[in-house]
CSV table of C-alpha atoms in Angstrom, one decimal:
chain,number,residue,atom,x,y,z
A,56,MET,CA,-15.5,-123.9,0.5
A,57,GLN,CA,-12.8,-120.5,0.6
A,58,LEU,CA,-14.2,-118.0,-2.3
A,59,THR,CA,-12.6,-114.7,-2.4
A,60,ASN,CA,-13.8,-112.0,-4.6
A,61,GLU,CA,-13.4,-108.1,-4.9
A,62,PHE,CA,-15.1,-105.0,-5.6
A,63,CYS,CA,-14.7,-101.0,-6.0
A,64,ILE,CA,-17.2,-98.8,-4.1
A,65,PRO,CA,-17.2,-94.8,-5.4
A,66,ALA,CA,-17.0,-93.4,-2.1
A,67,GLY,CA,-13.9,-92.7,0.2
A,68,VAL,CA,-13.2,-95.8,2.5
A,69,ASP,CA,-14.9,-93.6,5.5
A,70,GLN,CA,-18.2,-93.1,3.8
A,71,ALA,CA,-17.8,-96.8,2.6
A,72,TRP,CA,-17.5,-98.4,6.0
A,73,ALA,CA,-20.5,-96.2,7.2
A,74,VAL,CA,-22.8,-97.7,5.0
A,75,LEU,CA,-21.6,-101.7,4.8
A,76,THR,CA,-22.2,-101.8,8.7
A,77,ASP,CA,-25.3,-99.8,8.3
A,78,LEU,CA,-27.0,-103.3,7.3
A,79,SER,CA,-30.7,-101.8,7.2
A,80,ARG,CA,-29.0,-100.2,3.7
A,81,VAL,CA,-26.7,-102.9,2.5
A,82,VAL,CA,-29.5,-106.1,2.7
A,83,PRO,CA,-31.6,-104.5,0.4
A,84,CYS,CA,-28.6,-103.7,-2.3
A,85,LEU,CA,-28.0,-107.5,-2.1
A,86,PRO,CA,-30.9,-109.2,-4.8
A,87,GLY,CA,-32.7,-111.9,-3.6
A,88,ALA,CA,-31.7,-110.8,0.4
A,89,SER,CA,-33.8,-109.1,2.5
A,90,LEU,CA,-33.8,-108.5,6.6
A,91,ASP,CA,-36.6,-109.0,8.7
A,92,ALA,CA,-35.0,-107.7,11.9
A,93,LEU,CA,-31.9,-106.0,13.8
A,94,ASP,CA,-31.1,-106.7,17.5
A,95,GLY,CA,-28.0,-104.5,18.5
A,96,PRO,CA,-24.5,-106.5,16.0
A,97,ASP,CA,-27.2,-109.7,15.8
A,98,PHE,CA,-29.9,-109.8,12.4
A,99,THR,CA,-32.2,-112.4,11.4
A,100,GLY,CA,-33.5,-112.2,7.2
A,101,GLN,CA,-34.3,-114.4,3.7
A,102,MET,CA,-32.2,-115.3,1.1
A,103,ALA,CA,-33.6,-116.5,-2.3
A,104,VAL,CA,-32.3,-117.4,-5.1
A,105,LYS,CA,-33.3,-119.1,-8.3
A,106,LEU,CA,-31.0,-121.3,-10.2
A,107,GLY,CA,-32.4,-122.5,-13.6
A,108,PRO,CA,-35.4,-125.0,-12.7
A,109,MET,CA,-33.9,-124.7,-9.2
A,110,SER,CA,-35.8,-122.2,-7.2
A,111,LEU,CA,-33.7,-122.0,-2.5
A,112,LYS,CA,-35.3,-119.8,-0.1
A,113,TYR,CA,-33.2,-119.8,2.6
A,114,ALA,CA,-33.9,-117.9,7.1
A,115,GLY,CA,-31.6,-117.2,9.2
A,116,SER,CA,-29.9,-115.1,11.1
A,117,GLY,CA,-25.7,-113.4,12.2
A,118,THR,CA,-23.8,-111.6,14.1
A,119,LEU,CA,-22.3,-108.3,12.4
A,120,HIS,CA,-18.4,-107.8,13.6
A,121,PRO,CA,-17.3,-104.4,12.8
A,122,ASP,CA,-13.3,-103.8,13.5
A,123,GLU,CA,-13.3,-100.2,12.4
A,124,GLN,CA,-9.1,-99.8,13.1
A,125,ALA,CA,-9.1,-102.7,10.8
A,126,ARG,CA,-11.2,-101.7,8.2
A,127,ARG,CA,-12.5,-105.1,8.3
A,128,ILE,CA,-16.1,-106.2,9.1
A,129,ILE,CA,-16.6,-110.0,9.6
A,130,VAL,CA,-20.2,-111.3,9.6
A,131,VAL,CA,-20.9,-115.4,10.6
A,132,ALA,CA,-24.5,-116.4,9.6
A,133,THR,CA,-26.3,-119.6,9.1
A,134,GLY,CA,-29.6,-120.9,7.2
A,135,GLY,CA,-32.2,-123.4,5.9
A,136,GLU,CA,-33.8,-124.1,3.1
A,137,GLN,CA,-37.5,-123.3,4.2
A,138,ARG,CA,-38.7,-126.5,1.7
A,139,GLY,CA,-35.6,-128.9,2.0
A,140,GLY,CA,-33.6,-129.8,4.4
A,141,GLY,CA,-30.4,-127.9,2.9
A,142,SER,CA,-28.7,-125.9,5.4
A,143,ALA,CA,-25.8,-123.2,5.0
A,144,GLU,CA,-23.5,-121.7,6.8
A,145,ALA,CA,-20.9,-118.5,6.0
A,146,THR,CA,-18.1,-116.7,7.7
A,147,ILE,CA,-18.1,-113.7,5.6
A,148,SER,CA,-14.9,-110.8,6.2
A,149,ALA,CA,-14.9,-107.7,4.3
A,150,THR,CA,-12.0,-105.1,4.1
A,151,LEU,CA,-11.9,-102.1,3.2
A,152,SER,CA,-8.9,-100.3,1.5
A,153,ALA,CA,-8.4,-97.1,-0.1
A,154,ALA,CA,-8.2,-97.2,-3.9
A,155,GLY,CA,-7.9,-92.9,-4.6
A,156,ALA,CA,-9.0,-90.0,-2.8
A,157,THR,CA,-13.4,-90.9,-3.7
A,158,THR,CA,-12.6,-95.2,-4.2
A,159,THR,CA,-12.9,-97.9,-2.0
A,160,GLN,CA,-11.9,-101.4,-2.6
A,161,VAL,CA,-13.5,-103.9,-1.0
A,162,ARG,CA,-12.6,-107.6,-0.8
A,163,VAL,CA,-14.2,-110.6,0.7
A,164,GLU,CA,-13.5,-113.8,2.2
A,165,THR,CA,-16.0,-116.5,2.2
A,166,ASP,CA,-15.6,-119.3,3.8
A,167,LEU,CA,-19.0,-121.2,2.9
A,168,ALA,CA,-20.8,-124.8,4.0
A,169,LEU,CA,-23.4,-125.6,2.0
A,170,SER,CA,-25.6,-128.8,2.6
A,171,GLY,CA,-28.5,-130.3,0.3
A,172,ARG,CA,-29.0,-129.1,-3.5
A,173,PRO,CA,-26.7,-126.8,-3.9
A,174,ALA,CA,-24.1,-129.3,-2.4
A,175,GLN,CA,-24.2,-130.1,-5.9
A,176,PHE,CA,-22.0,-127.7,-7.8
A,177,GLY,CA,-18.6,-126.8,-7.4
A,178,ARG,CA,-16.1,-124.4,-6.2
A,179,GLY,CA,-16.0,-122.9,-10.0
A,180,ILE,CA,-19.3,-122.4,-10.5
A,181,MET,CA,-20.0,-121.4,-6.6
A,182,MET,CA,-17.3,-118.9,-7.8
A,183,GLU,CA,-19.6,-117.5,-10.5
A,184,VAL,CA,-21.9,-117.0,-8.7
A,185,ALA,CA,-20.1,-115.0,-5.7
A,186,GLY,CA,-18.9,-113.2,-8.7
A,187,ARG,CA,-22.4,-112.0,-10.4
A,188,MET,CA,-23.9,-111.6,-6.8
A,189,LEU,CA,-21.6,-109.2,-6.1
A,190,ASP,CA,-21.4,-107.2,-9.0
A,191,SER,CA,-25.1,-107.0,-8.6
A,192,PHE,CA,-24.6,-105.7,-4.9
A,193,ALA,CA,-22.0,-103.3,-5.9
A,194,THR,CA,-23.9,-102.0,-8.8
A,195,ASN,CA,-26.9,-101.3,-6.4
A,196,LEU,CA,-24.4,-99.6,-3.6
A,197,ALA,CA,-23.5,-97.5,-5.5
A,198,SER,CA,-26.7,-95.9,-6.6
A,199,GLU,CA,-27.9,-96.4,-3.0
A,200,LEU,CA,-24.6,-94.2,-2.0
A,201,SER,CA,-25.4,-91.6,-4.8
A,202,SER,CA,-29.1,-91.8,-3.8
A,203,ALA,CA,-28.7,-90.5,0.2
A,204,PRO,CA,-24.9,-89.5,2.0
A,205,ALA,CA,-23.8,-92.2,4.6
A,206,GLY,CA,-25.6,-91.9,7.5
A,207,GLU,CA,-25.3,-93.1,11.4
A,208,ALA,CA,-24.9,-97.4,11.3
A,209,VAL,CA,-28.2,-98.5,12.9
A,210,ALA,CA,-26.7,-101.9,14.0
A,211,ARG,CA,-25.4,-101.0,17.3
A,212,ALA,CA,-24.8,-103.4,20.7
A,213,ASP,CA,-27.0,-101.1,23.2
A,214,GLU,CA,-29.8,-101.0,20.6
A,215,VAL,CA,-32.8,-102.4,21.1
A,216,SER,CA,-34.4,-105.1,19.2
A,217,GLN,CA,-36.2,-103.3,16.6
A,218,PRO,CA,-38.1,-105.2,13.9
A,219,VAL,CA,-37.6,-104.3,10.0
A,220,ALA,CA,-40.0,-102.9,7.5
A,221,ARG,CA,-39.4,-105.7,4.9
A,222,THR,CA,-41.1,-106.7,1.4
A,223,ALA,CA,-40.7,-109.8,-0.1
A,224,ALA,CA,-37.4,-109.8,-2.0
A,225,GLU,CA,-37.5,-110.3,-5.6
A,226,PRO,CA,-35.3,-114.3,-6.0
A,227,LEU,CA,-31.1,-113.6,-7.3
A,228,ASP,CA,-31.7,-114.9,-11.0
A,229,LEU,CA,-28.9,-116.6,-12.0
A,230,GLY,CA,-29.9,-118.1,-14.5
A,231,ASN,CA,-28.9,-121.5,-16.3
A,232,ILE,CA,-25.0,-121.1,-14.8
A,233,GLY,CA,-25.0,-124.4,-13.2
A,234,LEU,CA,-25.9,-126.3,-16.6
A,235,VAL,CA,-23.4,-124.6,-18.4
A,236,PRO,CA,-20.5,-126.4,-16.8
A,237,ALA,CA,-22.5,-129.4,-16.8
A,238,LEU,CA,-23.0,-129.6,-20.9
A,239,LYS,CA,-19.1,-129.0,-21.4
A,240,ARG,CA,-19.1,-132.2,-19.2
A,241,ALA,CA,-21.9,-133.6,-21.2
A,242,VAL,CA,-20.5,-133.1,-25.4
A,243,PRO,CA,-17.6,-134.7,-24.4
A,244,VAL,CA,-18.6,-137.4,-23.1
A,245,ALA,CA,-21.1,-137.5,-26.3
A,246,ALA,CA,-18.7,-137.2,-28.7
A,247,VAL,CA,-17.1,-140.8,-27.4
A,248,VAL,CA,-20.6,-142.9,-27.3
A,249,VAL,CA,-21.2,-141.1,-30.9
A,250,VAL,CA,-17.7,-142.4,-32.7
A,251,GLY,CA,-18.3,-145.6,-30.6
A,252,VAL,CA,-21.4,-146.5,-32.4
A,253,ALA,CA,-20.0,-145.3,-35.7
A,254,ILE,CA,-16.9,-147.9,-34.8
A,255,TRP,CA,-18.9,-150.4,-34.0
A,256,ARG,CA,-21.7,-150.1,-36.8
A,257,LEU,CA,-18.5,-150.1,-39.5
A,258,ARG,CA,-16.8,-153.3,-37.7
A,259,ARG,CA,-20.7,-155.0,-37.8
A,260,ARG,CA,-20.6,-154.2,-41.7
């Protein structure tokens, strides 16, 4: 499944790059995500999502591939449900471009493969989920940028493995986003059934 999203960061490209390649600062900005450990460009972490009555919690690992010259960050990650047989694999490419002296536009292209319960949702729902996640992420990232200057990126290939002090993140609550399309599909079907029953009763008279 291919997904494309865009958002803006209230910072110049250099500052945005320094923050987005620092996983210790980026991951807490994503609702529901928590970082367990960093080992150079490699990381392990967890992601918790609540979608209506469905609660999902993934544990997985990934690798950060920054290309500073192209201002592109590629993340390859895999994870599995902690309760259930579902899995998720994603290759995420984020490209930064200047949208002004103090604004950076980020284009995110995601190649996502899901199995298990979330696989029942179509591309439209997943686009809406991704949009909500990135909106929250952008808001939190803007707050992070305003609270402290960008520092040196933590995820360096020549650094030794380092555990990360982690507190369990609150699940990303997406409400009943998956139920709305289902209801939209159900209403026309219900209308047809009602009309059919009414016609049948008229004929019976």
